Short mmCIF file of N, CA and C and ligand atoms in Angstrom, two decimals:
data_model
loop_
_atom_site.label_atom_id
_atom_site.label_comp_id
_atom_site.label_asym_id
_atom_site.label_seq_id
_atom_site.Cartn_x
_atom_site.Cartn_y
_atom_site.Cartn_z
N MET A 1305 -12.83 12.60 0.53
CA MET A 1305 -13.40 12.06 1.33
C MET A 1305 -14.68 12.58 1.65
N THR A 1306 -15.24 12.22 2.17
CA THR A 1306 -16.65 12.34 2.46
C THR A 1306 -17.25 12.76 4.08
N ASP A 1307 -18.57 13.98 4.02
CA ASP A 1307 -18.27 13.79 5.93
C ASP A 1307 -19.58 13.25 6.31
N THR A 1308 -19.27 12.06 5.61
CA THR A 1308 -20.54 11.07 5.56
C THR A 1308 -20.07 10.48 6.99
N LEU A 1309 -18.86 9.33 6.61
CA LEU A 1309 -17.63 8.72 7.16
C LEU A 1309 -17.80 8.75 7.93
N PRO A 1310 -17.63 7.71 9.62
CA PRO A 1310 -17.14 8.30 10.78
C PRO A 1310 -15.59 8.20 10.18
N ALA A 1311 -15.56 9.74 11.73
CA ALA A 1311 -14.20 9.53 12.09
C ALA A 1311 -12.48 8.53 12.30
N PRO A 1312 -12.04 8.04 12.03
CA PRO A 1312 -11.62 7.10 12.17
C PRO A 1312 -11.22 7.19 14.02
N SER A 1313 -11.34 5.53 15.09
CA SER A 1313 -11.26 5.31 15.83
C SER A 1313 -10.18 5.95 16.53
N THR A 1314 -9.85 5.75 17.48
CA THR A 1314 -8.20 6.01 18.44
C THR A 1314 -7.18 5.19 18.00
N ARG A 1315 -8.06 3.78 17.42
CA ARG A 1315 -7.00 2.22 17.49
C ARG A 1315 -6.47 2.76 15.58
N GLN A 1316 -7.36 3.41 14.73
CA GLN A 1316 -6.92 3.54 13.55
C GLN A 1316 -6.08 5.28 13.40
N ARG A 1317 -6.35 6.44 13.93
CA ARG A 1317 -5.42 6.74 14.24
C ARG A 1317 -3.15 6.36 14.91
N ALA A 1318 -3.16 5.87 15.54
CA ALA A 1318 -2.70 4.78 16.33
C ALA A 1318 -1.89 4.70 15.00
N LEU A 1319 -3.20 3.02 14.07
CA LEU A 1319 -2.57 2.76 12.80
C LEU A 1319 -2.00 4.03 11.37
N LEU A 1320 -2.87 4.99 11.57
CA LEU A 1320 -2.25 5.77 10.42
C LEU A 1320 -1.04 5.82 10.23
N ALA A 1321 -0.78 7.08 11.54
CA ALA A 1321 0.33 7.39 12.61
C ALA A 1321 1.27 7.24 12.32
N ALA A 1322 1.37 5.30 12.48
CA ALA A 1322 2.54 4.64 12.44
C ALA A 1322 3.05 4.80 11.46
N LEU A 1323 2.00 4.65 10.60
CA LEU A 1323 2.50 4.31 8.79
C LEU A 1323 2.70 5.42 8.13
N ARG A 1324 2.36 7.29 8.79
CA ARG A 1324 2.68 7.71 8.57
C ARG A 1324 4.40 8.68 8.98
N ASP A 1325 5.13 7.59 10.53
CA ASP A 1325 5.82 8.15 10.78
C ASP A 1325 7.25 7.33 10.19
N CYS A 1326 6.49 5.53 10.05
CA CYS A 1326 7.75 5.24 8.06
C CYS A 1326 8.28 5.65 7.36
N GLY A 1327 7.20 6.32 6.59
CA GLY A 1327 7.24 6.76 5.17
C GLY A 1327 8.06 6.17 4.11
N ASP A 1328 6.64 4.90 4.80
CA ASP A 1328 7.39 4.30 3.65
C ASP A 1328 6.22 2.92 3.83
N GLU A 1329 5.56 1.76 2.72
CA GLU A 1329 4.85 1.01 3.22
C GLU A 1329 4.76 -0.03 4.78
N MET A 1330 4.14 -0.90 5.18
CA MET A 1330 4.63 -1.00 6.36
C MET A 1330 3.37 -2.46 6.15
N SER A 1331 3.94 -3.76 6.88
CA SER A 1331 2.89 -5.42 6.43
C SER A 1331 1.78 -4.86 7.83
N GLY A 1332 1.55 -5.38 7.99
CA GLY A 1332 -0.21 -6.26 9.20
C GLY A 1332 0.92 -6.50 10.49
N GLN A 1333 1.71 -7.14 9.79
CA GLN A 1333 3.16 -7.90 10.93
C GLN A 1333 3.76 -6.73 11.22
N GLN A 1334 4.33 -5.66 10.61
CA GLN A 1334 5.60 -4.90 10.98
C GLN A 1334 4.47 -3.72 11.51
N LEU A 1335 3.54 -3.49 11.32
CA LEU A 1335 2.69 -2.48 12.23
C LEU A 1335 1.96 -2.79 13.81
N HIS A 1336 2.10 -4.29 14.20
CA HIS A 1336 1.72 -4.73 15.00
C HIS A 1336 2.83 -4.87 15.36
N ARG A 1337 3.90 -5.59 15.07
CA ARG A 1337 5.18 -5.13 15.99
C ARG A 1337 5.98 -3.22 15.87
N SER A 1338 5.34 -3.06 15.73
CA SER A 1338 5.42 -1.16 15.60
C SER A 1338 4.87 -0.44 16.93
N LEU A 1339 3.68 -1.40 17.05
CA LEU A 1339 3.00 -0.25 18.30
C LEU A 1339 3.16 -1.43 19.33
N ALA A 1340 3.44 -2.18 19.50
CA ALA A 1340 3.52 -3.39 20.10
C ALA A 1340 4.99 -2.81 21.14
N GLY A 1341 4.12 -3.23 23.20
CA GLY A 1341 4.75 -2.30 24.04
C GLY A 1341 4.25 -0.85 24.56
N GLY A 1342 4.15 0.18 23.44
CA GLY A 1342 3.40 1.75 23.45
C GLY A 1342 2.66 1.48 23.47
N PRO A 1343 1.59 2.66 24.50
CA PRO A 1343 -0.13 2.55 24.29
C PRO A 1343 -0.67 2.58 23.54
N SER A 1344 -0.90 2.40 22.27
CA SER A 1344 -1.53 1.98 20.50
C SER A 1344 -1.88 -0.30 20.62
N ALA A 1345 -0.77 -0.50 21.65
CA ALA A 1345 -0.13 -1.52 21.26
C ALA A 1345 -2.03 -2.94 20.93
N MET A 1346 -2.01 -3.55 20.42
CA MET A 1346 -3.32 -3.53 20.43
C MET A 1346 -2.32 -5.40 19.03
N GLY A 1347 -3.48 -6.81 19.20
CA GLY A 1347 -3.68 -7.88 18.73
C GLY A 1347 -3.10 -7.75 17.28
N LEU A 1348 -2.66 -8.62 16.82
CA LEU A 1348 -2.84 -8.52 15.43
C LEU A 1348 -4.11 -8.66 14.43
N ALA A 1349 -4.83 -10.14 14.16
CA ALA A 1349 -6.47 -9.84 14.19
C ALA A 1349 -6.96 -8.30 14.43
N THR A 1350 -6.25 -7.68 15.12
CA THR A 1350 -7.01 -6.43 15.81
C THR A 1350 -6.54 -5.08 14.68
N VAL A 1351 -5.28 -5.20 14.34
CA VAL A 1351 -4.53 -4.19 12.99
C VAL A 1351 -5.20 -4.94 11.85
N TYR A 1352 -5.18 -6.04 11.72
CA TYR A 1352 -5.96 -6.22 10.18
C TYR A 1352 -7.89 -6.10 10.16
N ARG A 1353 -7.86 -5.86 11.62
CA ARG A 1353 -9.84 -5.36 11.12
C ARG A 1353 -9.75 -3.75 11.26
N ASN A 1354 -9.14 -3.32 11.28
CA ASN A 1354 -8.70 -1.59 11.17
C ASN A 1354 -7.70 -1.09 10.58
N LEU A 1355 -6.94 -1.73 9.69
CA LEU A 1355 -5.49 -2.17 8.23
C LEU A 1355 -7.72 -1.81 7.10
N ARG A 1356 -8.22 -2.56 7.30
CA ARG A 1356 -9.95 -2.97 6.65
C ARG A 1356 -10.66 -1.44 6.81
N GLN A 1357 -11.13 -1.21 7.70
CA GLN A 1357 -11.88 -0.55 8.01
C GLN A 1357 -11.29 0.41 7.42
N LEU A 1358 -9.37 1.27 7.98
CA LEU A 1358 -9.04 2.55 7.45
C LEU A 1358 -9.64 1.83 5.93
N GLN A 1359 -9.75 1.33 4.81
CA GLN A 1359 -9.59 0.78 3.76
C GLN A 1359 -10.36 1.13 3.30
N GLN A 1360 -11.53 1.71 3.67
CA GLN A 1360 -12.88 1.62 3.55
C GLN A 1360 -13.23 2.95 3.83
N LYS A 1361 -12.39 3.13 3.98
CA LYS A 1361 -12.49 4.95 5.00
C LYS A 1361 -12.11 5.80 4.05
N GLY A 1362 -10.92 4.82 2.64
CA GLY A 1362 -9.93 5.47 1.55
C GLY A 1362 -9.03 6.49 2.16
N MET A 1363 -8.44 5.67 3.78
CA MET A 1363 -7.16 6.47 4.48
C MET A 1363 -6.29 5.93 4.08
N VAL A 1364 -6.05 4.43 3.68
CA VAL A 1364 -4.86 3.56 4.16
C VAL A 1364 -5.05 2.44 2.22
N ARG A 1365 -4.20 2.71 1.55
CA ARG A 1365 -3.84 1.61 0.68
C ARG A 1365 -3.36 0.34 0.70
N CYS A 1366 -3.02 -0.61 -0.43
CA CYS A 1366 -3.20 -1.67 0.35
C CYS A 1366 -2.25 -1.96 -1.67
N ARG A 1367 -1.18 -3.31 -1.36
CA ARG A 1367 -0.49 -3.38 -2.34
C ARG A 1367 -0.25 -4.79 -2.30
N HIS A 1368 -0.47 -5.46 -3.13
CA HIS A 1368 -0.34 -6.86 -2.44
C HIS A 1368 1.21 -7.89 -3.10
N LEU A 1369 2.42 -8.13 -2.55
CA LEU A 1369 3.66 -8.81 -3.55
C LEU A 1369 2.71 -9.87 -4.07
N PRO A 1370 4.60 -9.96 -4.78
CA PRO A 1370 3.91 -11.92 -5.37
C PRO A 1370 3.86 -12.87 -4.21
N THR A 1371 5.05 -12.31 -3.09
CA THR A 1371 4.41 -13.68 -2.04
C THR A 1371 2.91 -13.73 -1.71
N GLY A 1372 2.57 -12.71 -1.64
CA GLY A 1372 1.04 -12.00 -1.30
C GLY A 1372 0.61 -12.30 -0.17
N GLU A 1373 2.09 -11.55 0.61
CA GLU A 1373 1.95 -10.26 1.51
C GLU A 1373 1.62 -9.07 1.03
N ALA A 1374 0.90 -7.72 2.43
CA ALA A 1374 -0.45 -7.81 1.98
C ALA A 1374 0.82 -6.03 2.27
N LEU A 1375 0.71 -5.19 2.13
CA LEU A 1375 1.91 -3.37 2.07
C LEU A 1375 0.72 -2.55 2.75
N TYR A 1376 0.45 -2.06 3.42
CA TYR A 1376 0.11 -0.84 3.61
C TYR A 1376 0.59 0.24 4.06
N ALA A 1377 0.29 1.66 2.55
CA ALA A 1377 0.48 2.89 3.54
C ALA A 1377 -0.72 4.02 3.86
N PRO A 1378 -0.13 4.96 4.10
CA PRO A 1378 -1.26 6.51 3.59
C PRO A 1378 -1.97 6.32 2.44
N VAL A 1379 -3.00 6.86 2.08
CA VAL A 1379 -3.72 7.43 0.50
C VAL A 1379 -2.88 7.91 -0.29
N GLU A 1380 -2.59 9.28 0.20
CA GLU A 1380 -1.80 9.98 -0.25
C GLU A 1380 -0.64 10.13 -0.75
N GLN A 1381 -0.03 8.67 -0.18
CA GLN A 1381 1.29 8.15 -0.68
C GLN A 1381 1.22 8.22 -1.95
N ASP A 1382 1.24 8.84 -2.69
CA ASP A 1382 1.59 7.81 -3.65
C ASP A 1382 2.60 7.90 -5.36
N ARG A 1383 2.82 6.66 -4.51
CA ARG A 1383 4.46 5.80 -4.57
C ARG A 1383 4.10 4.44 -5.35
N HIS A 1384 4.71 3.74 -5.92
CA HIS A 1384 4.53 3.39 -7.71
C HIS A 1384 5.73 2.48 -7.16
N HIS A 1385 6.20 0.77 -8.15
CA HIS A 1385 6.96 -0.16 -7.09
C HIS A 1385 8.06 -1.15 -8.81
N LEU A 1386 8.73 -1.16 -8.67
CA LEU A 1386 9.26 -2.30 -9.77
C LEU A 1386 8.91 -3.18 -9.12
N THR A 1387 8.87 -5.03 -8.88
CA THR A 1387 8.72 -5.24 -8.00
C THR A 1387 9.52 -7.07 -8.82
N CYS A 1388 10.34 -7.60 -8.31
CA CYS A 1388 10.96 -8.92 -9.77
C CYS A 1388 10.23 -10.14 -9.29
N VAL A 1389 9.64 -10.58 -10.67
CA VAL A 1389 8.73 -11.95 -9.69
C VAL A 1389 9.44 -12.86 -8.71
N ASP A 1390 10.68 -13.17 -9.41
CA ASP A 1390 11.83 -13.94 -8.46
C ASP A 1390 12.03 -13.84 -7.42
N CYS A 1391 12.36 -13.03 -7.36
CA CYS A 1391 12.81 -12.70 -5.85
C CYS A 1391 12.20 -12.09 -5.19
N GLY A 1392 10.79 -11.71 -5.16
CA GLY A 1392 10.38 -10.04 -4.90
C GLY A 1392 10.51 -9.04 -4.21
N GLU A 1393 12.67 -8.80 -4.86
CA GLU A 1393 13.15 -7.65 -4.63
C GLU A 1393 11.41 -5.94 -5.56
N THR A 1394 11.56 -5.37 -4.66
CA THR A 1394 10.49 -4.51 -4.67
C THR A 1394 11.00 -2.70 -4.74
N ARG A 1395 10.63 -1.76 -5.73
CA ARG A 1395 12.12 -0.63 -5.36
C ARG A 1395 11.35 0.22 -5.71
N PRO A 1396 10.59 1.57 -5.28
CA PRO A 1396 10.30 2.42 -5.37
C PRO A 1396 10.98 3.26 -6.02
N LEU A 1397 9.43 4.21 -7.53
CA LEU A 1397 9.79 4.09 -8.53
C LEU A 1397 9.76 5.94 -7.63
N ASP A 1398 10.22 7.34 -8.38
CA ASP A 1398 10.75 8.22 -8.45
C ASP A 1398 10.07 9.16 -8.26
N HIS A 1399 8.86 8.63 -9.09
CA HIS A 1399 7.77 9.79 -9.39
C HIS A 1399 7.14 8.88 -9.79
N CYS A 1400 5.12 9.72 -9.55
CA CYS A 1400 4.02 8.71 -9.48
C CYS A 1400 4.08 9.10 -11.45
N PRO A 1401 4.37 7.70 -12.64
CA PRO A 1401 4.14 7.88 -13.98
C PRO A 1401 2.01 8.40 -14.61
N ILE A 1402 2.11 8.25 -13.53
CA ILE A 1402 -0.10 8.90 -13.91
C ILE A 1402 -0.51 9.79 -12.94
N HIS A 1403 0.39 10.37 -12.46
CA HIS A 1403 -0.16 11.45 -11.85
C HIS A 1403 -0.81 12.34 -12.19
N GLY A 1404 -1.91 12.55 -12.38
CA GLY A 1404 -3.35 13.04 -12.63
C GLY A 1404 -3.33 13.49 -13.84
N LEU A 1405 -3.50 11.88 -14.39
CA LEU A 1405 -4.21 11.65 -15.54
C LEU A 1405 -5.55 10.99 -13.72
N SER A 1406 -6.85 10.70 -14.90
CA SER A 1406 -7.76 10.41 -13.74
C SER A 1406 -9.05 10.52 -14.87
N VAL A 1407 -10.18 9.31 -14.08
CA VAL A 1407 -11.01 9.34 -14.78
C VAL A 1407 -11.60 9.72 -15.35
N PRO A 1408 -12.87 9.13 -17.05
CA PRO A 1408 -13.56 10.56 -17.54
C PRO A 1408 -14.12 10.71 -16.62
N GLN A 1409 -14.71 12.34 -16.52
CA GLN A 1409 -15.19 12.62 -15.50
C GLN A 1409 -17.06 12.68 -15.97
N ASP A 1410 -17.85 11.95 -16.89
CA ASP A 1410 -18.93 11.99 -15.95
C ASP A 1410 -18.93 10.02 -14.83
N THR A 1411 -17.82 9.41 -15.06
CA THR A 1411 -17.04 8.39 -14.58
C THR A 1411 -17.92 8.84 -12.55
N GLN A 1412 -16.97 10.20 -12.90
CA GLN A 1412 -16.84 10.41 -11.08
C GLN A 1412 -17.81 11.23 -10.76
N LYS A 1413 -19.04 11.09 -11.85
CA LYS A 1413 -20.41 11.25 -10.92
C LYS A 1413 -20.97 11.02 -9.98
N ASP A 1414 -21.30 9.51 -10.30
CA ASP A 1414 -20.91 8.31 -9.36
C ASP A 1414 -19.89 7.89 -8.54
N PHE A 1415 -18.64 7.57 -8.89
CA PHE A 1415 -18.29 7.45 -8.05
C PHE A 1415 -17.21 8.44 -7.74
N GLU A 1416 -16.92 7.92 -5.95
CA GLU A 1416 -16.01 8.74 -5.88
C GLU A 1416 -14.65 7.92 -5.57
N LEU A 1417 -13.44 8.78 -6.48
CA LEU A 1417 -12.03 8.68 -6.39
C LEU A 1417 -11.17 8.52 -5.58
N LEU A 1418 -11.10 7.67 -5.11
CA LEU A 1418 -9.82 8.29 -3.53
C LEU A 1418 -8.52 7.60 -3.78
N PHE A 1419 -8.13 6.19 -4.59
CA PHE A 1419 -6.70 6.43 -4.83
C PHE A 1419 -6.46 5.18 -6.34
N HIS A 1420 -5.57 5.73 -6.61
CA HIS A 1420 -5.34 4.81 -7.66
C HIS A 1420 -3.78 3.19 -7.29
N THR A 1421 -4.17 2.21 -8.10
CA THR A 1421 -2.69 1.15 -8.03
C THR A 1421 -1.94 1.30 -9.82
N LEU A 1422 -1.18 0.81 -8.98
CA LEU A 1422 -0.40 0.85 -10.76
C LEU A 1422 1.47 0.08 -9.78
N GLU A 1423 1.22 -1.19 -10.68
CA GLU A 1423 2.04 -1.99 -10.80
C GLU A 1423 3.33 -2.60 -12.10
N PHE A 1424 4.18 -2.20 -12.08
CA PHE A 1424 5.15 -2.80 -13.06
C PHE A 1424 5.96 -4.63 -12.44
N PHE A 1425 5.85 -5.32 -13.02
CA PHE A 1425 6.39 -6.98 -13.05
C PHE A 1425 7.52 -7.00 -13.94
N GLY A 1426 8.59 -7.58 -12.80
CA GLY A 1426 9.61 -8.27 -14.11
C GLY A 1426 10.90 -8.95 -13.23
N LEU A 1427 11.77 -9.06 -14.27
CA LEU A 1427 13.11 -9.85 -13.29
C LEU A 1427 13.75 -8.94 -13.07
N CYS A 1428 15.00 -8.86 -11.61
CA CYS A 1428 16.13 -7.85 -10.82
C CYS A 1428 16.60 -8.60 -11.84
N GLN A 1429 17.83 -7.64 -12.00
CA GLN A 1429 19.37 -7.57 -12.82
C GLN A 1429 19.82 -8.75 -11.94
N ARG A 1430 19.60 -9.10 -11.10
CA ARG A 1430 20.35 -10.80 -10.16
C ARG A 1430 19.50 -11.80 -10.67
N CYS A 1431 17.68 -11.50 -10.74
CA CYS A 1431 17.63 -12.40 -11.15
C CYS A 1431 17.32 -13.12 -13.35
N ARG A 1432 18.15 -12.07 -13.14
CA ARG A 1432 18.38 -12.12 -15.53
C ARG A 1432 19.49 -13.27 -15.29
N ASP A 1433 20.36 -12.49 -14.36
CA ASP A 1433 21.77 -13.06 -14.62
C ASP A 1433 21.73 -14.59 -14.43
N ARG A 1434 21.12 -14.45 -13.42
CA ARG A 1434 20.58 -16.04 -12.35
C ARG A 1434 20.39 -17.13 -13.35
N GLN A 1435 19.22 -16.34 -14.46
CA GLN A 1435 18.46 -17.42 -15.15
C GLN A 1435 19.27 -17.69 -16.89
N GLN A 1436 20.45 -16.80 -17.36
CA GLN A 1436 21.18 -16.57 -18.05
C GLN A 1436 22.15 -17.44 -17.87
N LEU A 1437 21.99 -18.39 -16.22
CA LEU A 1437 23.61 -19.34 -16.11
C LEU A 1437 22.90 -20.79 -16.73
N PRO A 1438 24.25 -20.74 -17.42
CA PRO A 1438 23.93 -22.92 -17.06
C PRO A 1438 23.55 -23.35 -16.21
N SER A 1439 22.08 -24.13 -16.62
CA SER A 1439 22.12 -24.91 -15.31
C SER A 1439 22.98 -26.16 -14.97
ZN1 ZN B 391 14.57 -10.13 -8.72
ZN1 ZN B 392 -0.17 7.38 -8.76
#
């Protein structure tokens, strides 16, 4: 993180705190709901705008499910998933298979690496069984 970036705003800190509290990923809708009724309540459009700004600051990462839904997590949460392309079930891996792996040093001279994403897609057992049934 560079010190040239502006510090996160109060709203952005509230979003980050909610993401860290849940210890997992959340969609914009879930974040919106979790803050509703509290001192940090904000509209859905505001949630998405601030999530985008947090991504630009390198504090929040985002991944997309096959359904198109975007899930957000704090950038320090290095977690990857197996996702079924059929039913959309998504389950976390125990550890990051590429932890410690980095891009070549000379690439990093003019590019500050913030995080990586890694996704595995396939079919869960349930969907495989269903597809093998005679139809
Ligand atoms: Zn499935
Ligand atoms: Zn990783």
